[in-house]
Amino acid sequence: MTRLIFLGPPGAGKGTQAKVLADWLSVPHISTGDILRAAVANQTPLGVQAKAYMDGGDLVPDALILAMIQERLSQADTQKGWILDGFPRTVAQAEQLDVLLTEMGQRCDRIMSLSVPDPVLVARLLNRGKEEGRSDDTEAVVQRRLAVFHEQTKPVLAFYGDRRELVTINGDASLETVTQHLKQAVAAAV
Ligand code: AMP
């Protein structure tokens, strides 16, 4: 059983790497961004509320995200473990996740922080916008998402700062190299 949290700026490769590791560990990959995009596409009440925030590059309010994650972590497949990708993104989310995990009698094994310099992120995101047609990968929104990361998500790294589970991995390397370092970090004892 393995429970991992993936943190990092937009474009750091969290989603790609989280999927690879989830396959490797046979645990569900839980991406709040993917769940939200599906909700937007299906025009659910959550999707309708979340869309404007996402389109502007802003974070969806904590209350919506927490209800969503609580629901997801109560599903049966999460008994095998999980990888959280893109959550928590604010200190309030991180605090509430601690409460939720304590209530469920669970704890996370590793918090993986993928680190990539801003100019590399901008280039990657603009390229992804062209290739995948993601509406939030345009230049203005990319800049906003990076600013939001620095303002609201970086403090989450400080929140976890002195925990032994926190591992920082250089994400400015080939996909294979980053995967290898992540797997080593999962396998290593804390
Ligand atoms: P992502 O695919 O992880 O980059 O997420 C895409 C967008 O979904 C973000 O720019 C936010 O608008 C929203 N989002 C995803 N995860 C969260 C979260 N944990 N808290 C708030 N908003 C989120």
PDB file of C-alpha atoms and ligand atoms in Angstrom:
ATOM      1  CA  MET A   1       0.000   0.000   0.000  1.00  0.00           C
ATOM      2  CA  THR A   2       1.432   3.327  -1.012  1.00  0.00           C
ATOM      3  CA  ARG A   3       0.056   6.820  -0.592  1.00  0.00           C
ATOM      4  CA  LEU A   4       1.812   9.659  -2.359  1.00  0.00           C
ATOM      5  CA  ILE A   5       1.237  13.373  -2.828  1.00  0.00           C
ATOM      6  CA  PHE A   6       2.659  15.102  -5.911  1.00  0.00           C
ATOM      7  CA  LEU A   7       3.335  18.823  -5.553  1.00  0.00           C
ATOM      8  CA  GLY A   8       4.783  21.206  -8.091  1.00  0.00           C
ATOM      9  CA  PRO A   9       4.073  24.107 -10.398  1.00  0.00           C
ATOM     10  CA  PRO A  10       1.909  23.760 -13.508  1.00  0.00           C
ATOM     11  CA  GLY A  11       4.001  22.182 -16.260  1.00  0.00           C
ATOM     12  CA  ALA A  12       6.358  20.372 -13.872  1.00  0.00           C
ATOM     13  CA  GLY A  13       5.273  16.999 -15.250  1.00  0.00           C
ATOM     14  CA  LYS A  14       3.219  16.021 -12.177  1.00  0.00           C
ATOM     15  CA  GLY A  15       0.374  14.526 -14.177  1.00  0.00           C
ATOM     16  CA  THR A  16       2.584  12.490 -16.500  1.00  0.00           C
ATOM     17  CA  GLN A  17       4.783  11.194 -13.696  1.00  0.00           C
ATOM     18  CA  ALA A  18       1.863  10.548 -11.347  1.00  0.00           C
ATOM     19  CA  LYS A  19       0.266   8.327 -14.015  1.00  0.00           C
ATOM     20  CA  VAL A  20       3.493   6.354 -14.526  1.00  0.00           C
ATOM     21  CA  LEU A  21       3.942   5.835 -10.783  1.00  0.00           C
ATOM     22  CA  ALA A  22       0.262   4.937 -10.283  1.00  0.00           C
ATOM     23  CA  ASP A  23       0.610   2.184 -12.927  1.00  0.00           C
ATOM     24  CA  TRP A  24       3.840   1.002 -11.332  1.00  0.00           C
ATOM     25  CA  LEU A  25       2.263   0.821  -7.878  1.00  0.00           C
ATOM     26  CA  SER A  26      -1.215  -0.288  -9.061  1.00  0.00           C
ATOM     27  CA  VAL A  27      -2.958   2.473  -7.126  1.00  0.00           C
ATOM     28  CA  PRO A  28      -5.480   5.044  -8.420  1.00  0.00           C
ATOM     29  CA  HIS A  29      -4.168   8.312  -9.828  1.00  0.00           C
ATOM     30  CA  ILE A  30      -6.328  11.068  -8.357  1.00  0.00           C
ATOM     31  CA  SER A  31      -5.899  14.345 -10.220  1.00  0.00           C
ATOM     32  CA  THR A  32      -8.101  17.183  -9.008  1.00  0.00           C
ATOM     33  CA  GLY A  33      -7.493  18.956 -12.342  1.00  0.00           C
ATOM     34  CA  ASP A  34      -8.739  15.893 -14.286  1.00  0.00           C
ATOM     35  CA  ILE A  35     -11.801  15.521 -12.040  1.00  0.00           C
ATOM     36  CA  LEU A  36     -12.594  19.224 -12.500  1.00  0.00           C
ATOM     37  CA  ARG A  37     -12.118  19.115 -16.290  1.00  0.00           C
ATOM     38  CA  ALA A  38     -14.502  16.129 -16.463  1.00  0.00           C
ATOM     39  CA  ALA A  39     -17.016  18.035 -14.320  1.00  0.00           C
ATOM     40  CA  VAL A  40     -16.751  21.061 -16.639  1.00  0.00           C
ATOM     41  CA  ALA A  41     -17.179  18.869 -19.742  1.00  0.00           C
ATOM     42  CA  ASN A  42     -20.250  17.196 -18.198  1.00  0.00           C
ATOM     43  CA  GLN A  43     -21.635  20.530 -16.963  1.00  0.00           C
ATOM     44  CA  THR A  44     -22.222  19.174 -13.467  1.00  0.00           C
ATOM     45  CA  PRO A  45     -23.004  21.696 -10.688  1.00  0.00           C
ATOM     46  CA  LEU A  46     -19.337  21.460  -9.599  1.00  0.00           C
ATOM     47  CA  GLY A  47     -18.154  22.007 -13.184  1.00  0.00           C
ATOM     48  CA  VAL A  48     -20.400  25.006 -13.677  1.00  0.00           C
ATOM     49  CA  GLN A  49     -19.008  26.612 -10.510  1.00  0.00           C
ATOM     50  CA  ALA A  50     -15.371  25.728 -11.243  1.00  0.00           C
ATOM     51  CA  LYS A  51     -15.139  26.752 -14.903  1.00  0.00           C
ATOM     52  CA  ALA A  52     -14.571  30.498 -14.542  1.00  0.00           C
ATOM     53  CA  TYR A  53     -11.803  30.008 -11.967  1.00  0.00           C
ATOM     54  CA  MET A  54     -10.043  27.460 -14.155  1.00  0.00           C
ATOM     55  CA  ASP A  55     -10.338  29.554 -17.308  1.00  0.00           C
ATOM     56  CA  GLY A  56      -8.786  32.501 -15.473  1.00  0.00           C
ATOM     57  CA  GLY A  57      -5.927  30.426 -14.069  1.00  0.00           C
ATOM     58  CA  ASP A  58      -7.196  30.871 -10.515  1.00  0.00           C
ATOM     59  CA  LEU A  59      -7.739  28.204  -7.908  1.00  0.00           C
ATOM     60  CA  VAL A  60     -11.188  26.747  -7.404  1.00  0.00           C
ATOM     61  CA  PRO A  61     -12.413  27.560  -3.843  1.00  0.00           C
ATOM     62  CA  ASP A  62     -11.128  25.225  -1.124  1.00  0.00           C
ATOM     63  CA  ALA A  63     -14.609  24.153   0.017  1.00  0.00           C
ATOM     64  CA  LEU A  64     -15.461  22.743  -3.428  1.00  0.00           C
ATOM     65  CA  ILE A  65     -12.113  20.974  -3.736  1.00  0.00           C
ATOM     66  CA  LEU A  66     -12.280  19.494  -0.255  1.00  0.00           C
ATOM     67  CA  ALA A  67     -15.777  18.097  -0.783  1.00  0.00           C
ATOM     68  CA  MET A  68     -14.566  16.586  -4.051  1.00  0.00           C
ATOM     69  CA  ILE A  69     -11.449  14.973  -2.556  1.00  0.00           C
ATOM     70  CA  GLN A  70     -13.318  13.676   0.492  1.00  0.00           C
ATOM     71  CA  GLU A  71     -15.807  11.988  -1.805  1.00  0.00           C
ATOM     72  CA  ARG A  72     -13.033  10.506  -3.962  1.00  0.00           C
ATOM     73  CA  LEU A  73     -11.018   9.199  -0.998  1.00  0.00           C
ATOM     74  CA  SER A  74     -14.113   7.437   0.338  1.00  0.00           C
ATOM     75  CA  GLN A  75     -14.359   5.232  -2.763  1.00  0.00           C
ATOM     76  CA  ALA A  76     -13.393   1.576  -2.461  1.00  0.00           C
ATOM     77  CA  ASP A  77     -10.441   1.604  -4.885  1.00  0.00           C
ATOM     78  CA  THR A  78      -8.481   3.954  -2.588  1.00  0.00           C
ATOM     79  CA  GLN A  79      -8.083   1.172  -0.006  1.00  0.00           C
ATOM     80  CA  LYS A  80      -5.087  -0.001  -2.082  1.00  0.00           C
ATOM     81  CA  GLY A  81      -3.418   3.397  -1.696  1.00  0.00           C
ATOM     82  CA  TRP A  82      -3.433   6.443  -3.954  1.00  0.00           C
ATOM     83  CA  ILE A  83      -1.477   9.175  -5.684  1.00  0.00           C
ATOM     84  CA  LEU A  84      -2.810  12.697  -5.240  1.00  0.00           C
ATOM     85  CA  ASP A  85      -1.852  14.948  -8.154  1.00  0.00           C
ATOM     86  CA  GLY A  86      -2.517  18.683  -7.932  1.00  0.00           C
ATOM     87  CA  PHE A  87      -3.869  18.543  -4.374  1.00  0.00           C
ATOM     88  CA  PRO A  88      -3.278  20.114  -1.868  1.00  0.00           C
ATOM     89  CA  ARG A  89      -2.668  23.476  -3.520  1.00  0.00           C
ATOM     90  CA  THR A  90      -3.277  25.792  -0.542  1.00  0.00           C
ATOM     91  CA  VAL A  91      -2.224  25.594   3.104  1.00  0.00           C
ATOM     92  CA  ALA A  92      -5.917  25.301   4.071  1.00  0.00           C
ATOM     93  CA  GLN A  93      -6.244  22.258   1.793  1.00  0.00           C
ATOM     94  CA  ALA A  94      -3.106  20.708   3.309  1.00  0.00           C
ATOM     95  CA  GLU A  95      -4.436  21.260   6.838  1.00  0.00           C
ATOM     96  CA  GLN A  96      -7.798  19.742   5.950  1.00  0.00           C
ATOM     97  CA  LEU A  97      -6.115  16.789   4.256  1.00  0.00           C
ATOM     98  CA  ASP A  98      -4.264  16.083   7.515  1.00  0.00           C
ATOM     99  CA  VAL A  99      -7.591  16.127   9.367  1.00  0.00           C
ATOM    100  CA  LEU A 100      -9.227  13.868   6.785  1.00  0.00           C
ATOM    101  CA  LEU A 101      -6.383  11.355   6.819  1.00  0.00           C
ATOM    102  CA  THR A 102      -6.352  11.247  10.614  1.00  0.00           C
ATOM    103  CA  GLU A 103     -10.112  10.631  10.605  1.00  0.00           C
ATOM    104  CA  MET A 104      -9.628   7.795   8.119  1.00  0.00           C
ATOM    105  CA  GLY A 105      -6.698   6.362  10.099  1.00  0.00           C
ATOM    106  CA  GLN A 106      -4.353   6.888   7.157  1.00  0.00           C
ATOM    107  CA  ARG A 107      -1.091   8.720   6.566  1.00  0.00           C
ATOM    108  CA  CYS A 108       0.783   9.568   3.412  1.00  0.00           C
ATOM    109  CA  ASP A 109       4.115   7.870   2.764  1.00  0.00           C
ATOM    110  CA  ARG A 110       5.820  10.457   0.559  1.00  0.00           C
ATOM    111  CA  ILE A 111       5.255  14.016  -0.545  1.00  0.00           C
ATOM    112  CA  MET A 112       7.024  14.432  -3.884  1.00  0.00           C
ATOM    113  CA  SER A 113       7.864  17.996  -4.828  1.00  0.00           C
ATOM    114  CA  LEU A 114       8.846  18.402  -8.487  1.00  0.00           C
ATOM    115  CA  SER A 115      10.992  21.463  -9.003  1.00  0.00           C
ATOM    116  CA  VAL A 116      11.385  23.169 -12.411  1.00  0.00           C
ATOM    117  CA  PRO A 117      12.556  26.751 -13.215  1.00  0.00           C
ATOM    118  CA  ASP A 118       9.811  29.167 -14.341  1.00  0.00           C
ATOM    119  CA  PRO A 119      11.136  29.795 -17.893  1.00  0.00           C
ATOM    120  CA  VAL A 120      11.141  26.040 -18.572  1.00  0.00           C
ATOM    121  CA  LEU A 121       7.574  25.799 -17.259  1.00  0.00           C
ATOM    122  CA  VAL A 122       6.325  28.613 -19.488  1.00  0.00           C
ATOM    123  CA  ALA A 123       7.831  27.001 -22.586  1.00  0.00           C
ATOM    124  CA  ARG A 124       6.377  23.586 -21.701  1.00  0.00           C
ATOM    125  CA  LEU A 125       2.897  24.938 -20.943  1.00  0.00           C
ATOM    126  CA  LEU A 126       2.640  27.000 -24.112  1.00  0.00           C
ATOM    127  CA  ASN A 127       3.706  23.960 -26.091  1.00  0.00           C
ATOM    128  CA  ARG A 128       1.078  21.804 -24.326  1.00  0.00           C
ATOM    129  CA  GLY A 129      -1.565  24.436 -25.073  1.00  0.00           C
ATOM    130  CA  LYS A 130      -0.800  24.064 -28.786  1.00  0.00           C
ATOM    131  CA  GLU A 131      -0.665  20.253 -28.709  1.00  0.00           C
ATOM    132  CA  GLU A 132      -3.610  19.466 -26.429  1.00  0.00           C
ATOM    133  CA  GLY A 133      -5.769  22.538 -26.936  1.00  0.00           C
ATOM    134  CA  ARG A 134      -6.096  23.150 -23.204  1.00  0.00           C
ATOM    135  CA  SER A 135      -7.923  26.454 -22.743  1.00  0.00           C
ATOM    136  CA  ASP A 136      -5.838  27.369 -19.677  1.00  0.00           C
ATOM    137  CA  ASP A 137      -2.484  26.929 -21.432  1.00  0.00           C
ATOM    138  CA  THR A 138      -2.552  30.318 -23.209  1.00  0.00           C
ATOM    139  CA  GLU A 139       0.175  32.856 -22.392  1.00  0.00           C
ATOM    140  CA  ALA A 140      -1.805  35.184 -20.095  1.00  0.00           C
ATOM    141  CA  VAL A 141      -3.386  32.294 -18.185  1.00  0.00           C
ATOM    142  CA  VAL A 142      -0.054  30.463 -17.916  1.00  0.00           C
ATOM    143  CA  GLN A 143       1.505  33.534 -16.277  1.00  0.00           C
ATOM    144  CA  ARG A 144      -1.440  33.777 -13.894  1.00  0.00           C
ATOM    145  CA  ARG A 145      -1.205  30.075 -12.969  1.00  0.00           C
ATOM    146  CA  LEU A 146       2.495  30.448 -12.207  1.00  0.00           C
ATOM    147  CA  ALA A 147       1.833  33.517 -10.062  1.00  0.00           C
ATOM    148  CA  VAL A 148      -0.904  31.570  -8.220  1.00  0.00           C
ATOM    149  CA  PHE A 149       1.559  28.728  -7.653  1.00  0.00           C
ATOM    150  CA  HIS A 150       4.129  31.081  -6.117  1.00  0.00           C
ATOM    151  CA  GLU A 151       1.543  32.890  -3.966  1.00  0.00           C
ATOM    152  CA  GLN A 152      -0.700  30.057  -2.806  1.00  0.00           C
ATOM    153  CA  THR A 153       0.941  26.678  -3.394  1.00  0.00           C
ATOM    154  CA  LYS A 154       4.582  27.381  -2.473  1.00  0.00           C
ATOM    155  CA  PRO A 155       3.492  27.943   1.152  1.00  0.00           C
ATOM    156  CA  VAL A 156       2.283  24.315   1.095  1.00  0.00           C
ATOM    157  CA  LEU A 157       5.922  23.263   0.621  1.00  0.00           C
ATOM    158  CA  ALA A 158       6.836  25.308   3.689  1.00  0.00           C
ATOM    159  CA  PHE A 159       3.880  23.726   5.553  1.00  0.00           C
ATOM    160  CA  TYR A 160       5.350  20.268   4.870  1.00  0.00           C
ATOM    161  CA  GLY A 161       8.902  21.648   5.178  1.00  0.00           C
ATOM    162  CA  ASP A 162      10.206  19.714   8.135  1.00  0.00           C
ATOM    163  CA  ARG A 163       8.374  16.450   7.505  1.00  0.00           C
ATOM    164  CA  ARG A 164      10.555  13.478   6.724  1.00  0.00           C
ATOM    165  CA  GLU A 165       8.126  12.393   3.993  1.00  0.00           C
ATOM    166  CA  LEU A 166       8.907  15.454   1.843  1.00  0.00           C
ATOM    167  CA  VAL A 167      11.266  14.697  -1.055  1.00  0.00           C
ATOM    168  CA  THR A 168      12.282  17.287  -3.657  1.00  0.00           C
ATOM    169  CA  ILE A 169      13.038  15.969  -7.130  1.00  0.00           C
ATOM    170  CA  ASN A 170      14.556  17.947  -9.984  1.00  0.00           C
ATOM    171  CA  GLY A 171      11.857  17.948 -12.663  1.00  0.00           C
ATOM    172  CA  ASP A 172      14.058  19.672 -15.253  1.00  0.00           C
ATOM    173  CA  ALA A 173      15.357  16.397 -16.690  1.00  0.00           C
ATOM    174  CA  SER A 174      14.152  13.740 -19.130  1.00  0.00           C
ATOM    175  CA  LEU A 175      10.888  11.964 -18.389  1.00  0.00           C
ATOM    176  CA  GLU A 176      12.775   8.699 -17.775  1.00  0.00           C
ATOM    177  CA  THR A 177      15.288  10.283 -15.400  1.00  0.00           C
ATOM    178  CA  VAL A 178      12.569  11.944 -13.342  1.00  0.00           C
ATOM    179  CA  THR A 179      10.603   8.655 -13.182  1.00  0.00           C
ATOM    180  CA  GLN A 180      13.719   6.837 -11.994  1.00  0.00           C
ATOM    181  CA  HIS A 181      14.333   9.381  -9.222  1.00  0.00           C
ATOM    182  CA  LEU A 182      10.699   9.226  -8.123  1.00  0.00           C
ATOM    183  CA  LYS A 183      10.769   5.426  -7.948  1.00  0.00           C
ATOM    184  CA  GLN A 184      13.977   5.550  -5.915  1.00  0.00           C
ATOM    185  CA  ALA A 185      12.365   8.017  -3.516  1.00  0.00           C
ATOM    186  CA  VAL A 186       9.339   5.728  -3.078  1.00  0.00           C
ATOM    187  CA  ALA A 187      11.549   2.710  -2.458  1.00  0.00           C
ATOM    188  CA  ALA A 188      13.865   4.465   0.022  1.00  0.00           C
ATOM    189  CA  ALA A 189      13.114   4.265   3.719  1.00  0.00           C
ATOM    190  CA  VAL A 190      12.189   7.482   5.512  1.00  0.00           C
TER     191      VAL A 190
HETATM  192  P1  AMP B   1      -4.159  21.092 -13.093  1.00  0.00           P
HETATM  193  O1  AMP B   1      -4.608  20.173 -14.173  1.00  0.00           O
HETATM  194  O2  AMP B   1      -3.735  20.353 -11.849  1.00  0.00           O
HETATM  195  O3  AMP B   1      -3.127  22.076 -13.553  1.00  0.00           O
HETATM  196  O4  AMP B   1      -5.446  21.956 -12.658  1.00  0.00           O
HETATM  197  C1  AMP B   1      -6.114  22.786 -13.585  1.00  0.00           C
HETATM  198  C2  AMP B   1      -6.931  23.840 -12.846  1.00  0.00           C
HETATM  199  O5  AMP B   1      -7.890  23.204 -12.002  1.00  0.00           O
HETATM  200  C3  AMP B   1      -6.132  24.744 -11.923  1.00  0.00           C
HETATM  201  O6  AMP B   1      -5.545  25.842 -12.604  1.00  0.00           O
HETATM  202  C4  AMP B   1      -7.209  25.186 -10.934  1.00  0.00           C
HETATM  203  O7  AMP B   1      -8.061  26.162 -11.507  1.00  0.00           O
HETATM  204  C5  AMP B   1      -8.028  23.917 -10.773  1.00  0.00           C
HETATM  205  N1  AMP B   1      -7.519  23.055  -9.675  1.00  0.00           N
HETATM  206  C6  AMP B   1      -6.961  21.819  -9.772  1.00  0.00           C
HETATM  207  N2  AMP B   1      -6.626  21.340  -8.579  1.00  0.00           N
HETATM  208  C7  AMP B   1      -6.967  22.295  -7.671  1.00  0.00           C
HETATM  209  C8  AMP B   1      -6.863  22.405  -6.257  1.00  0.00           C
HETATM  210  N3  AMP B   1      -6.323  21.439  -5.508  1.00  0.00           N
HETATM  211  N4  AMP B   1      -7.319  23.550  -5.682  1.00  0.00           N
HETATM  212  C9  AMP B   1      -7.869  24.530  -6.397  1.00  0.00           C
HETATM  213  N5  AMP B   1      -7.996  24.506  -7.731  1.00  0.00           N
HETATM  214  C10 AMP B   1      -7.555  23.389  -8.373  1.00  0.00           C
END
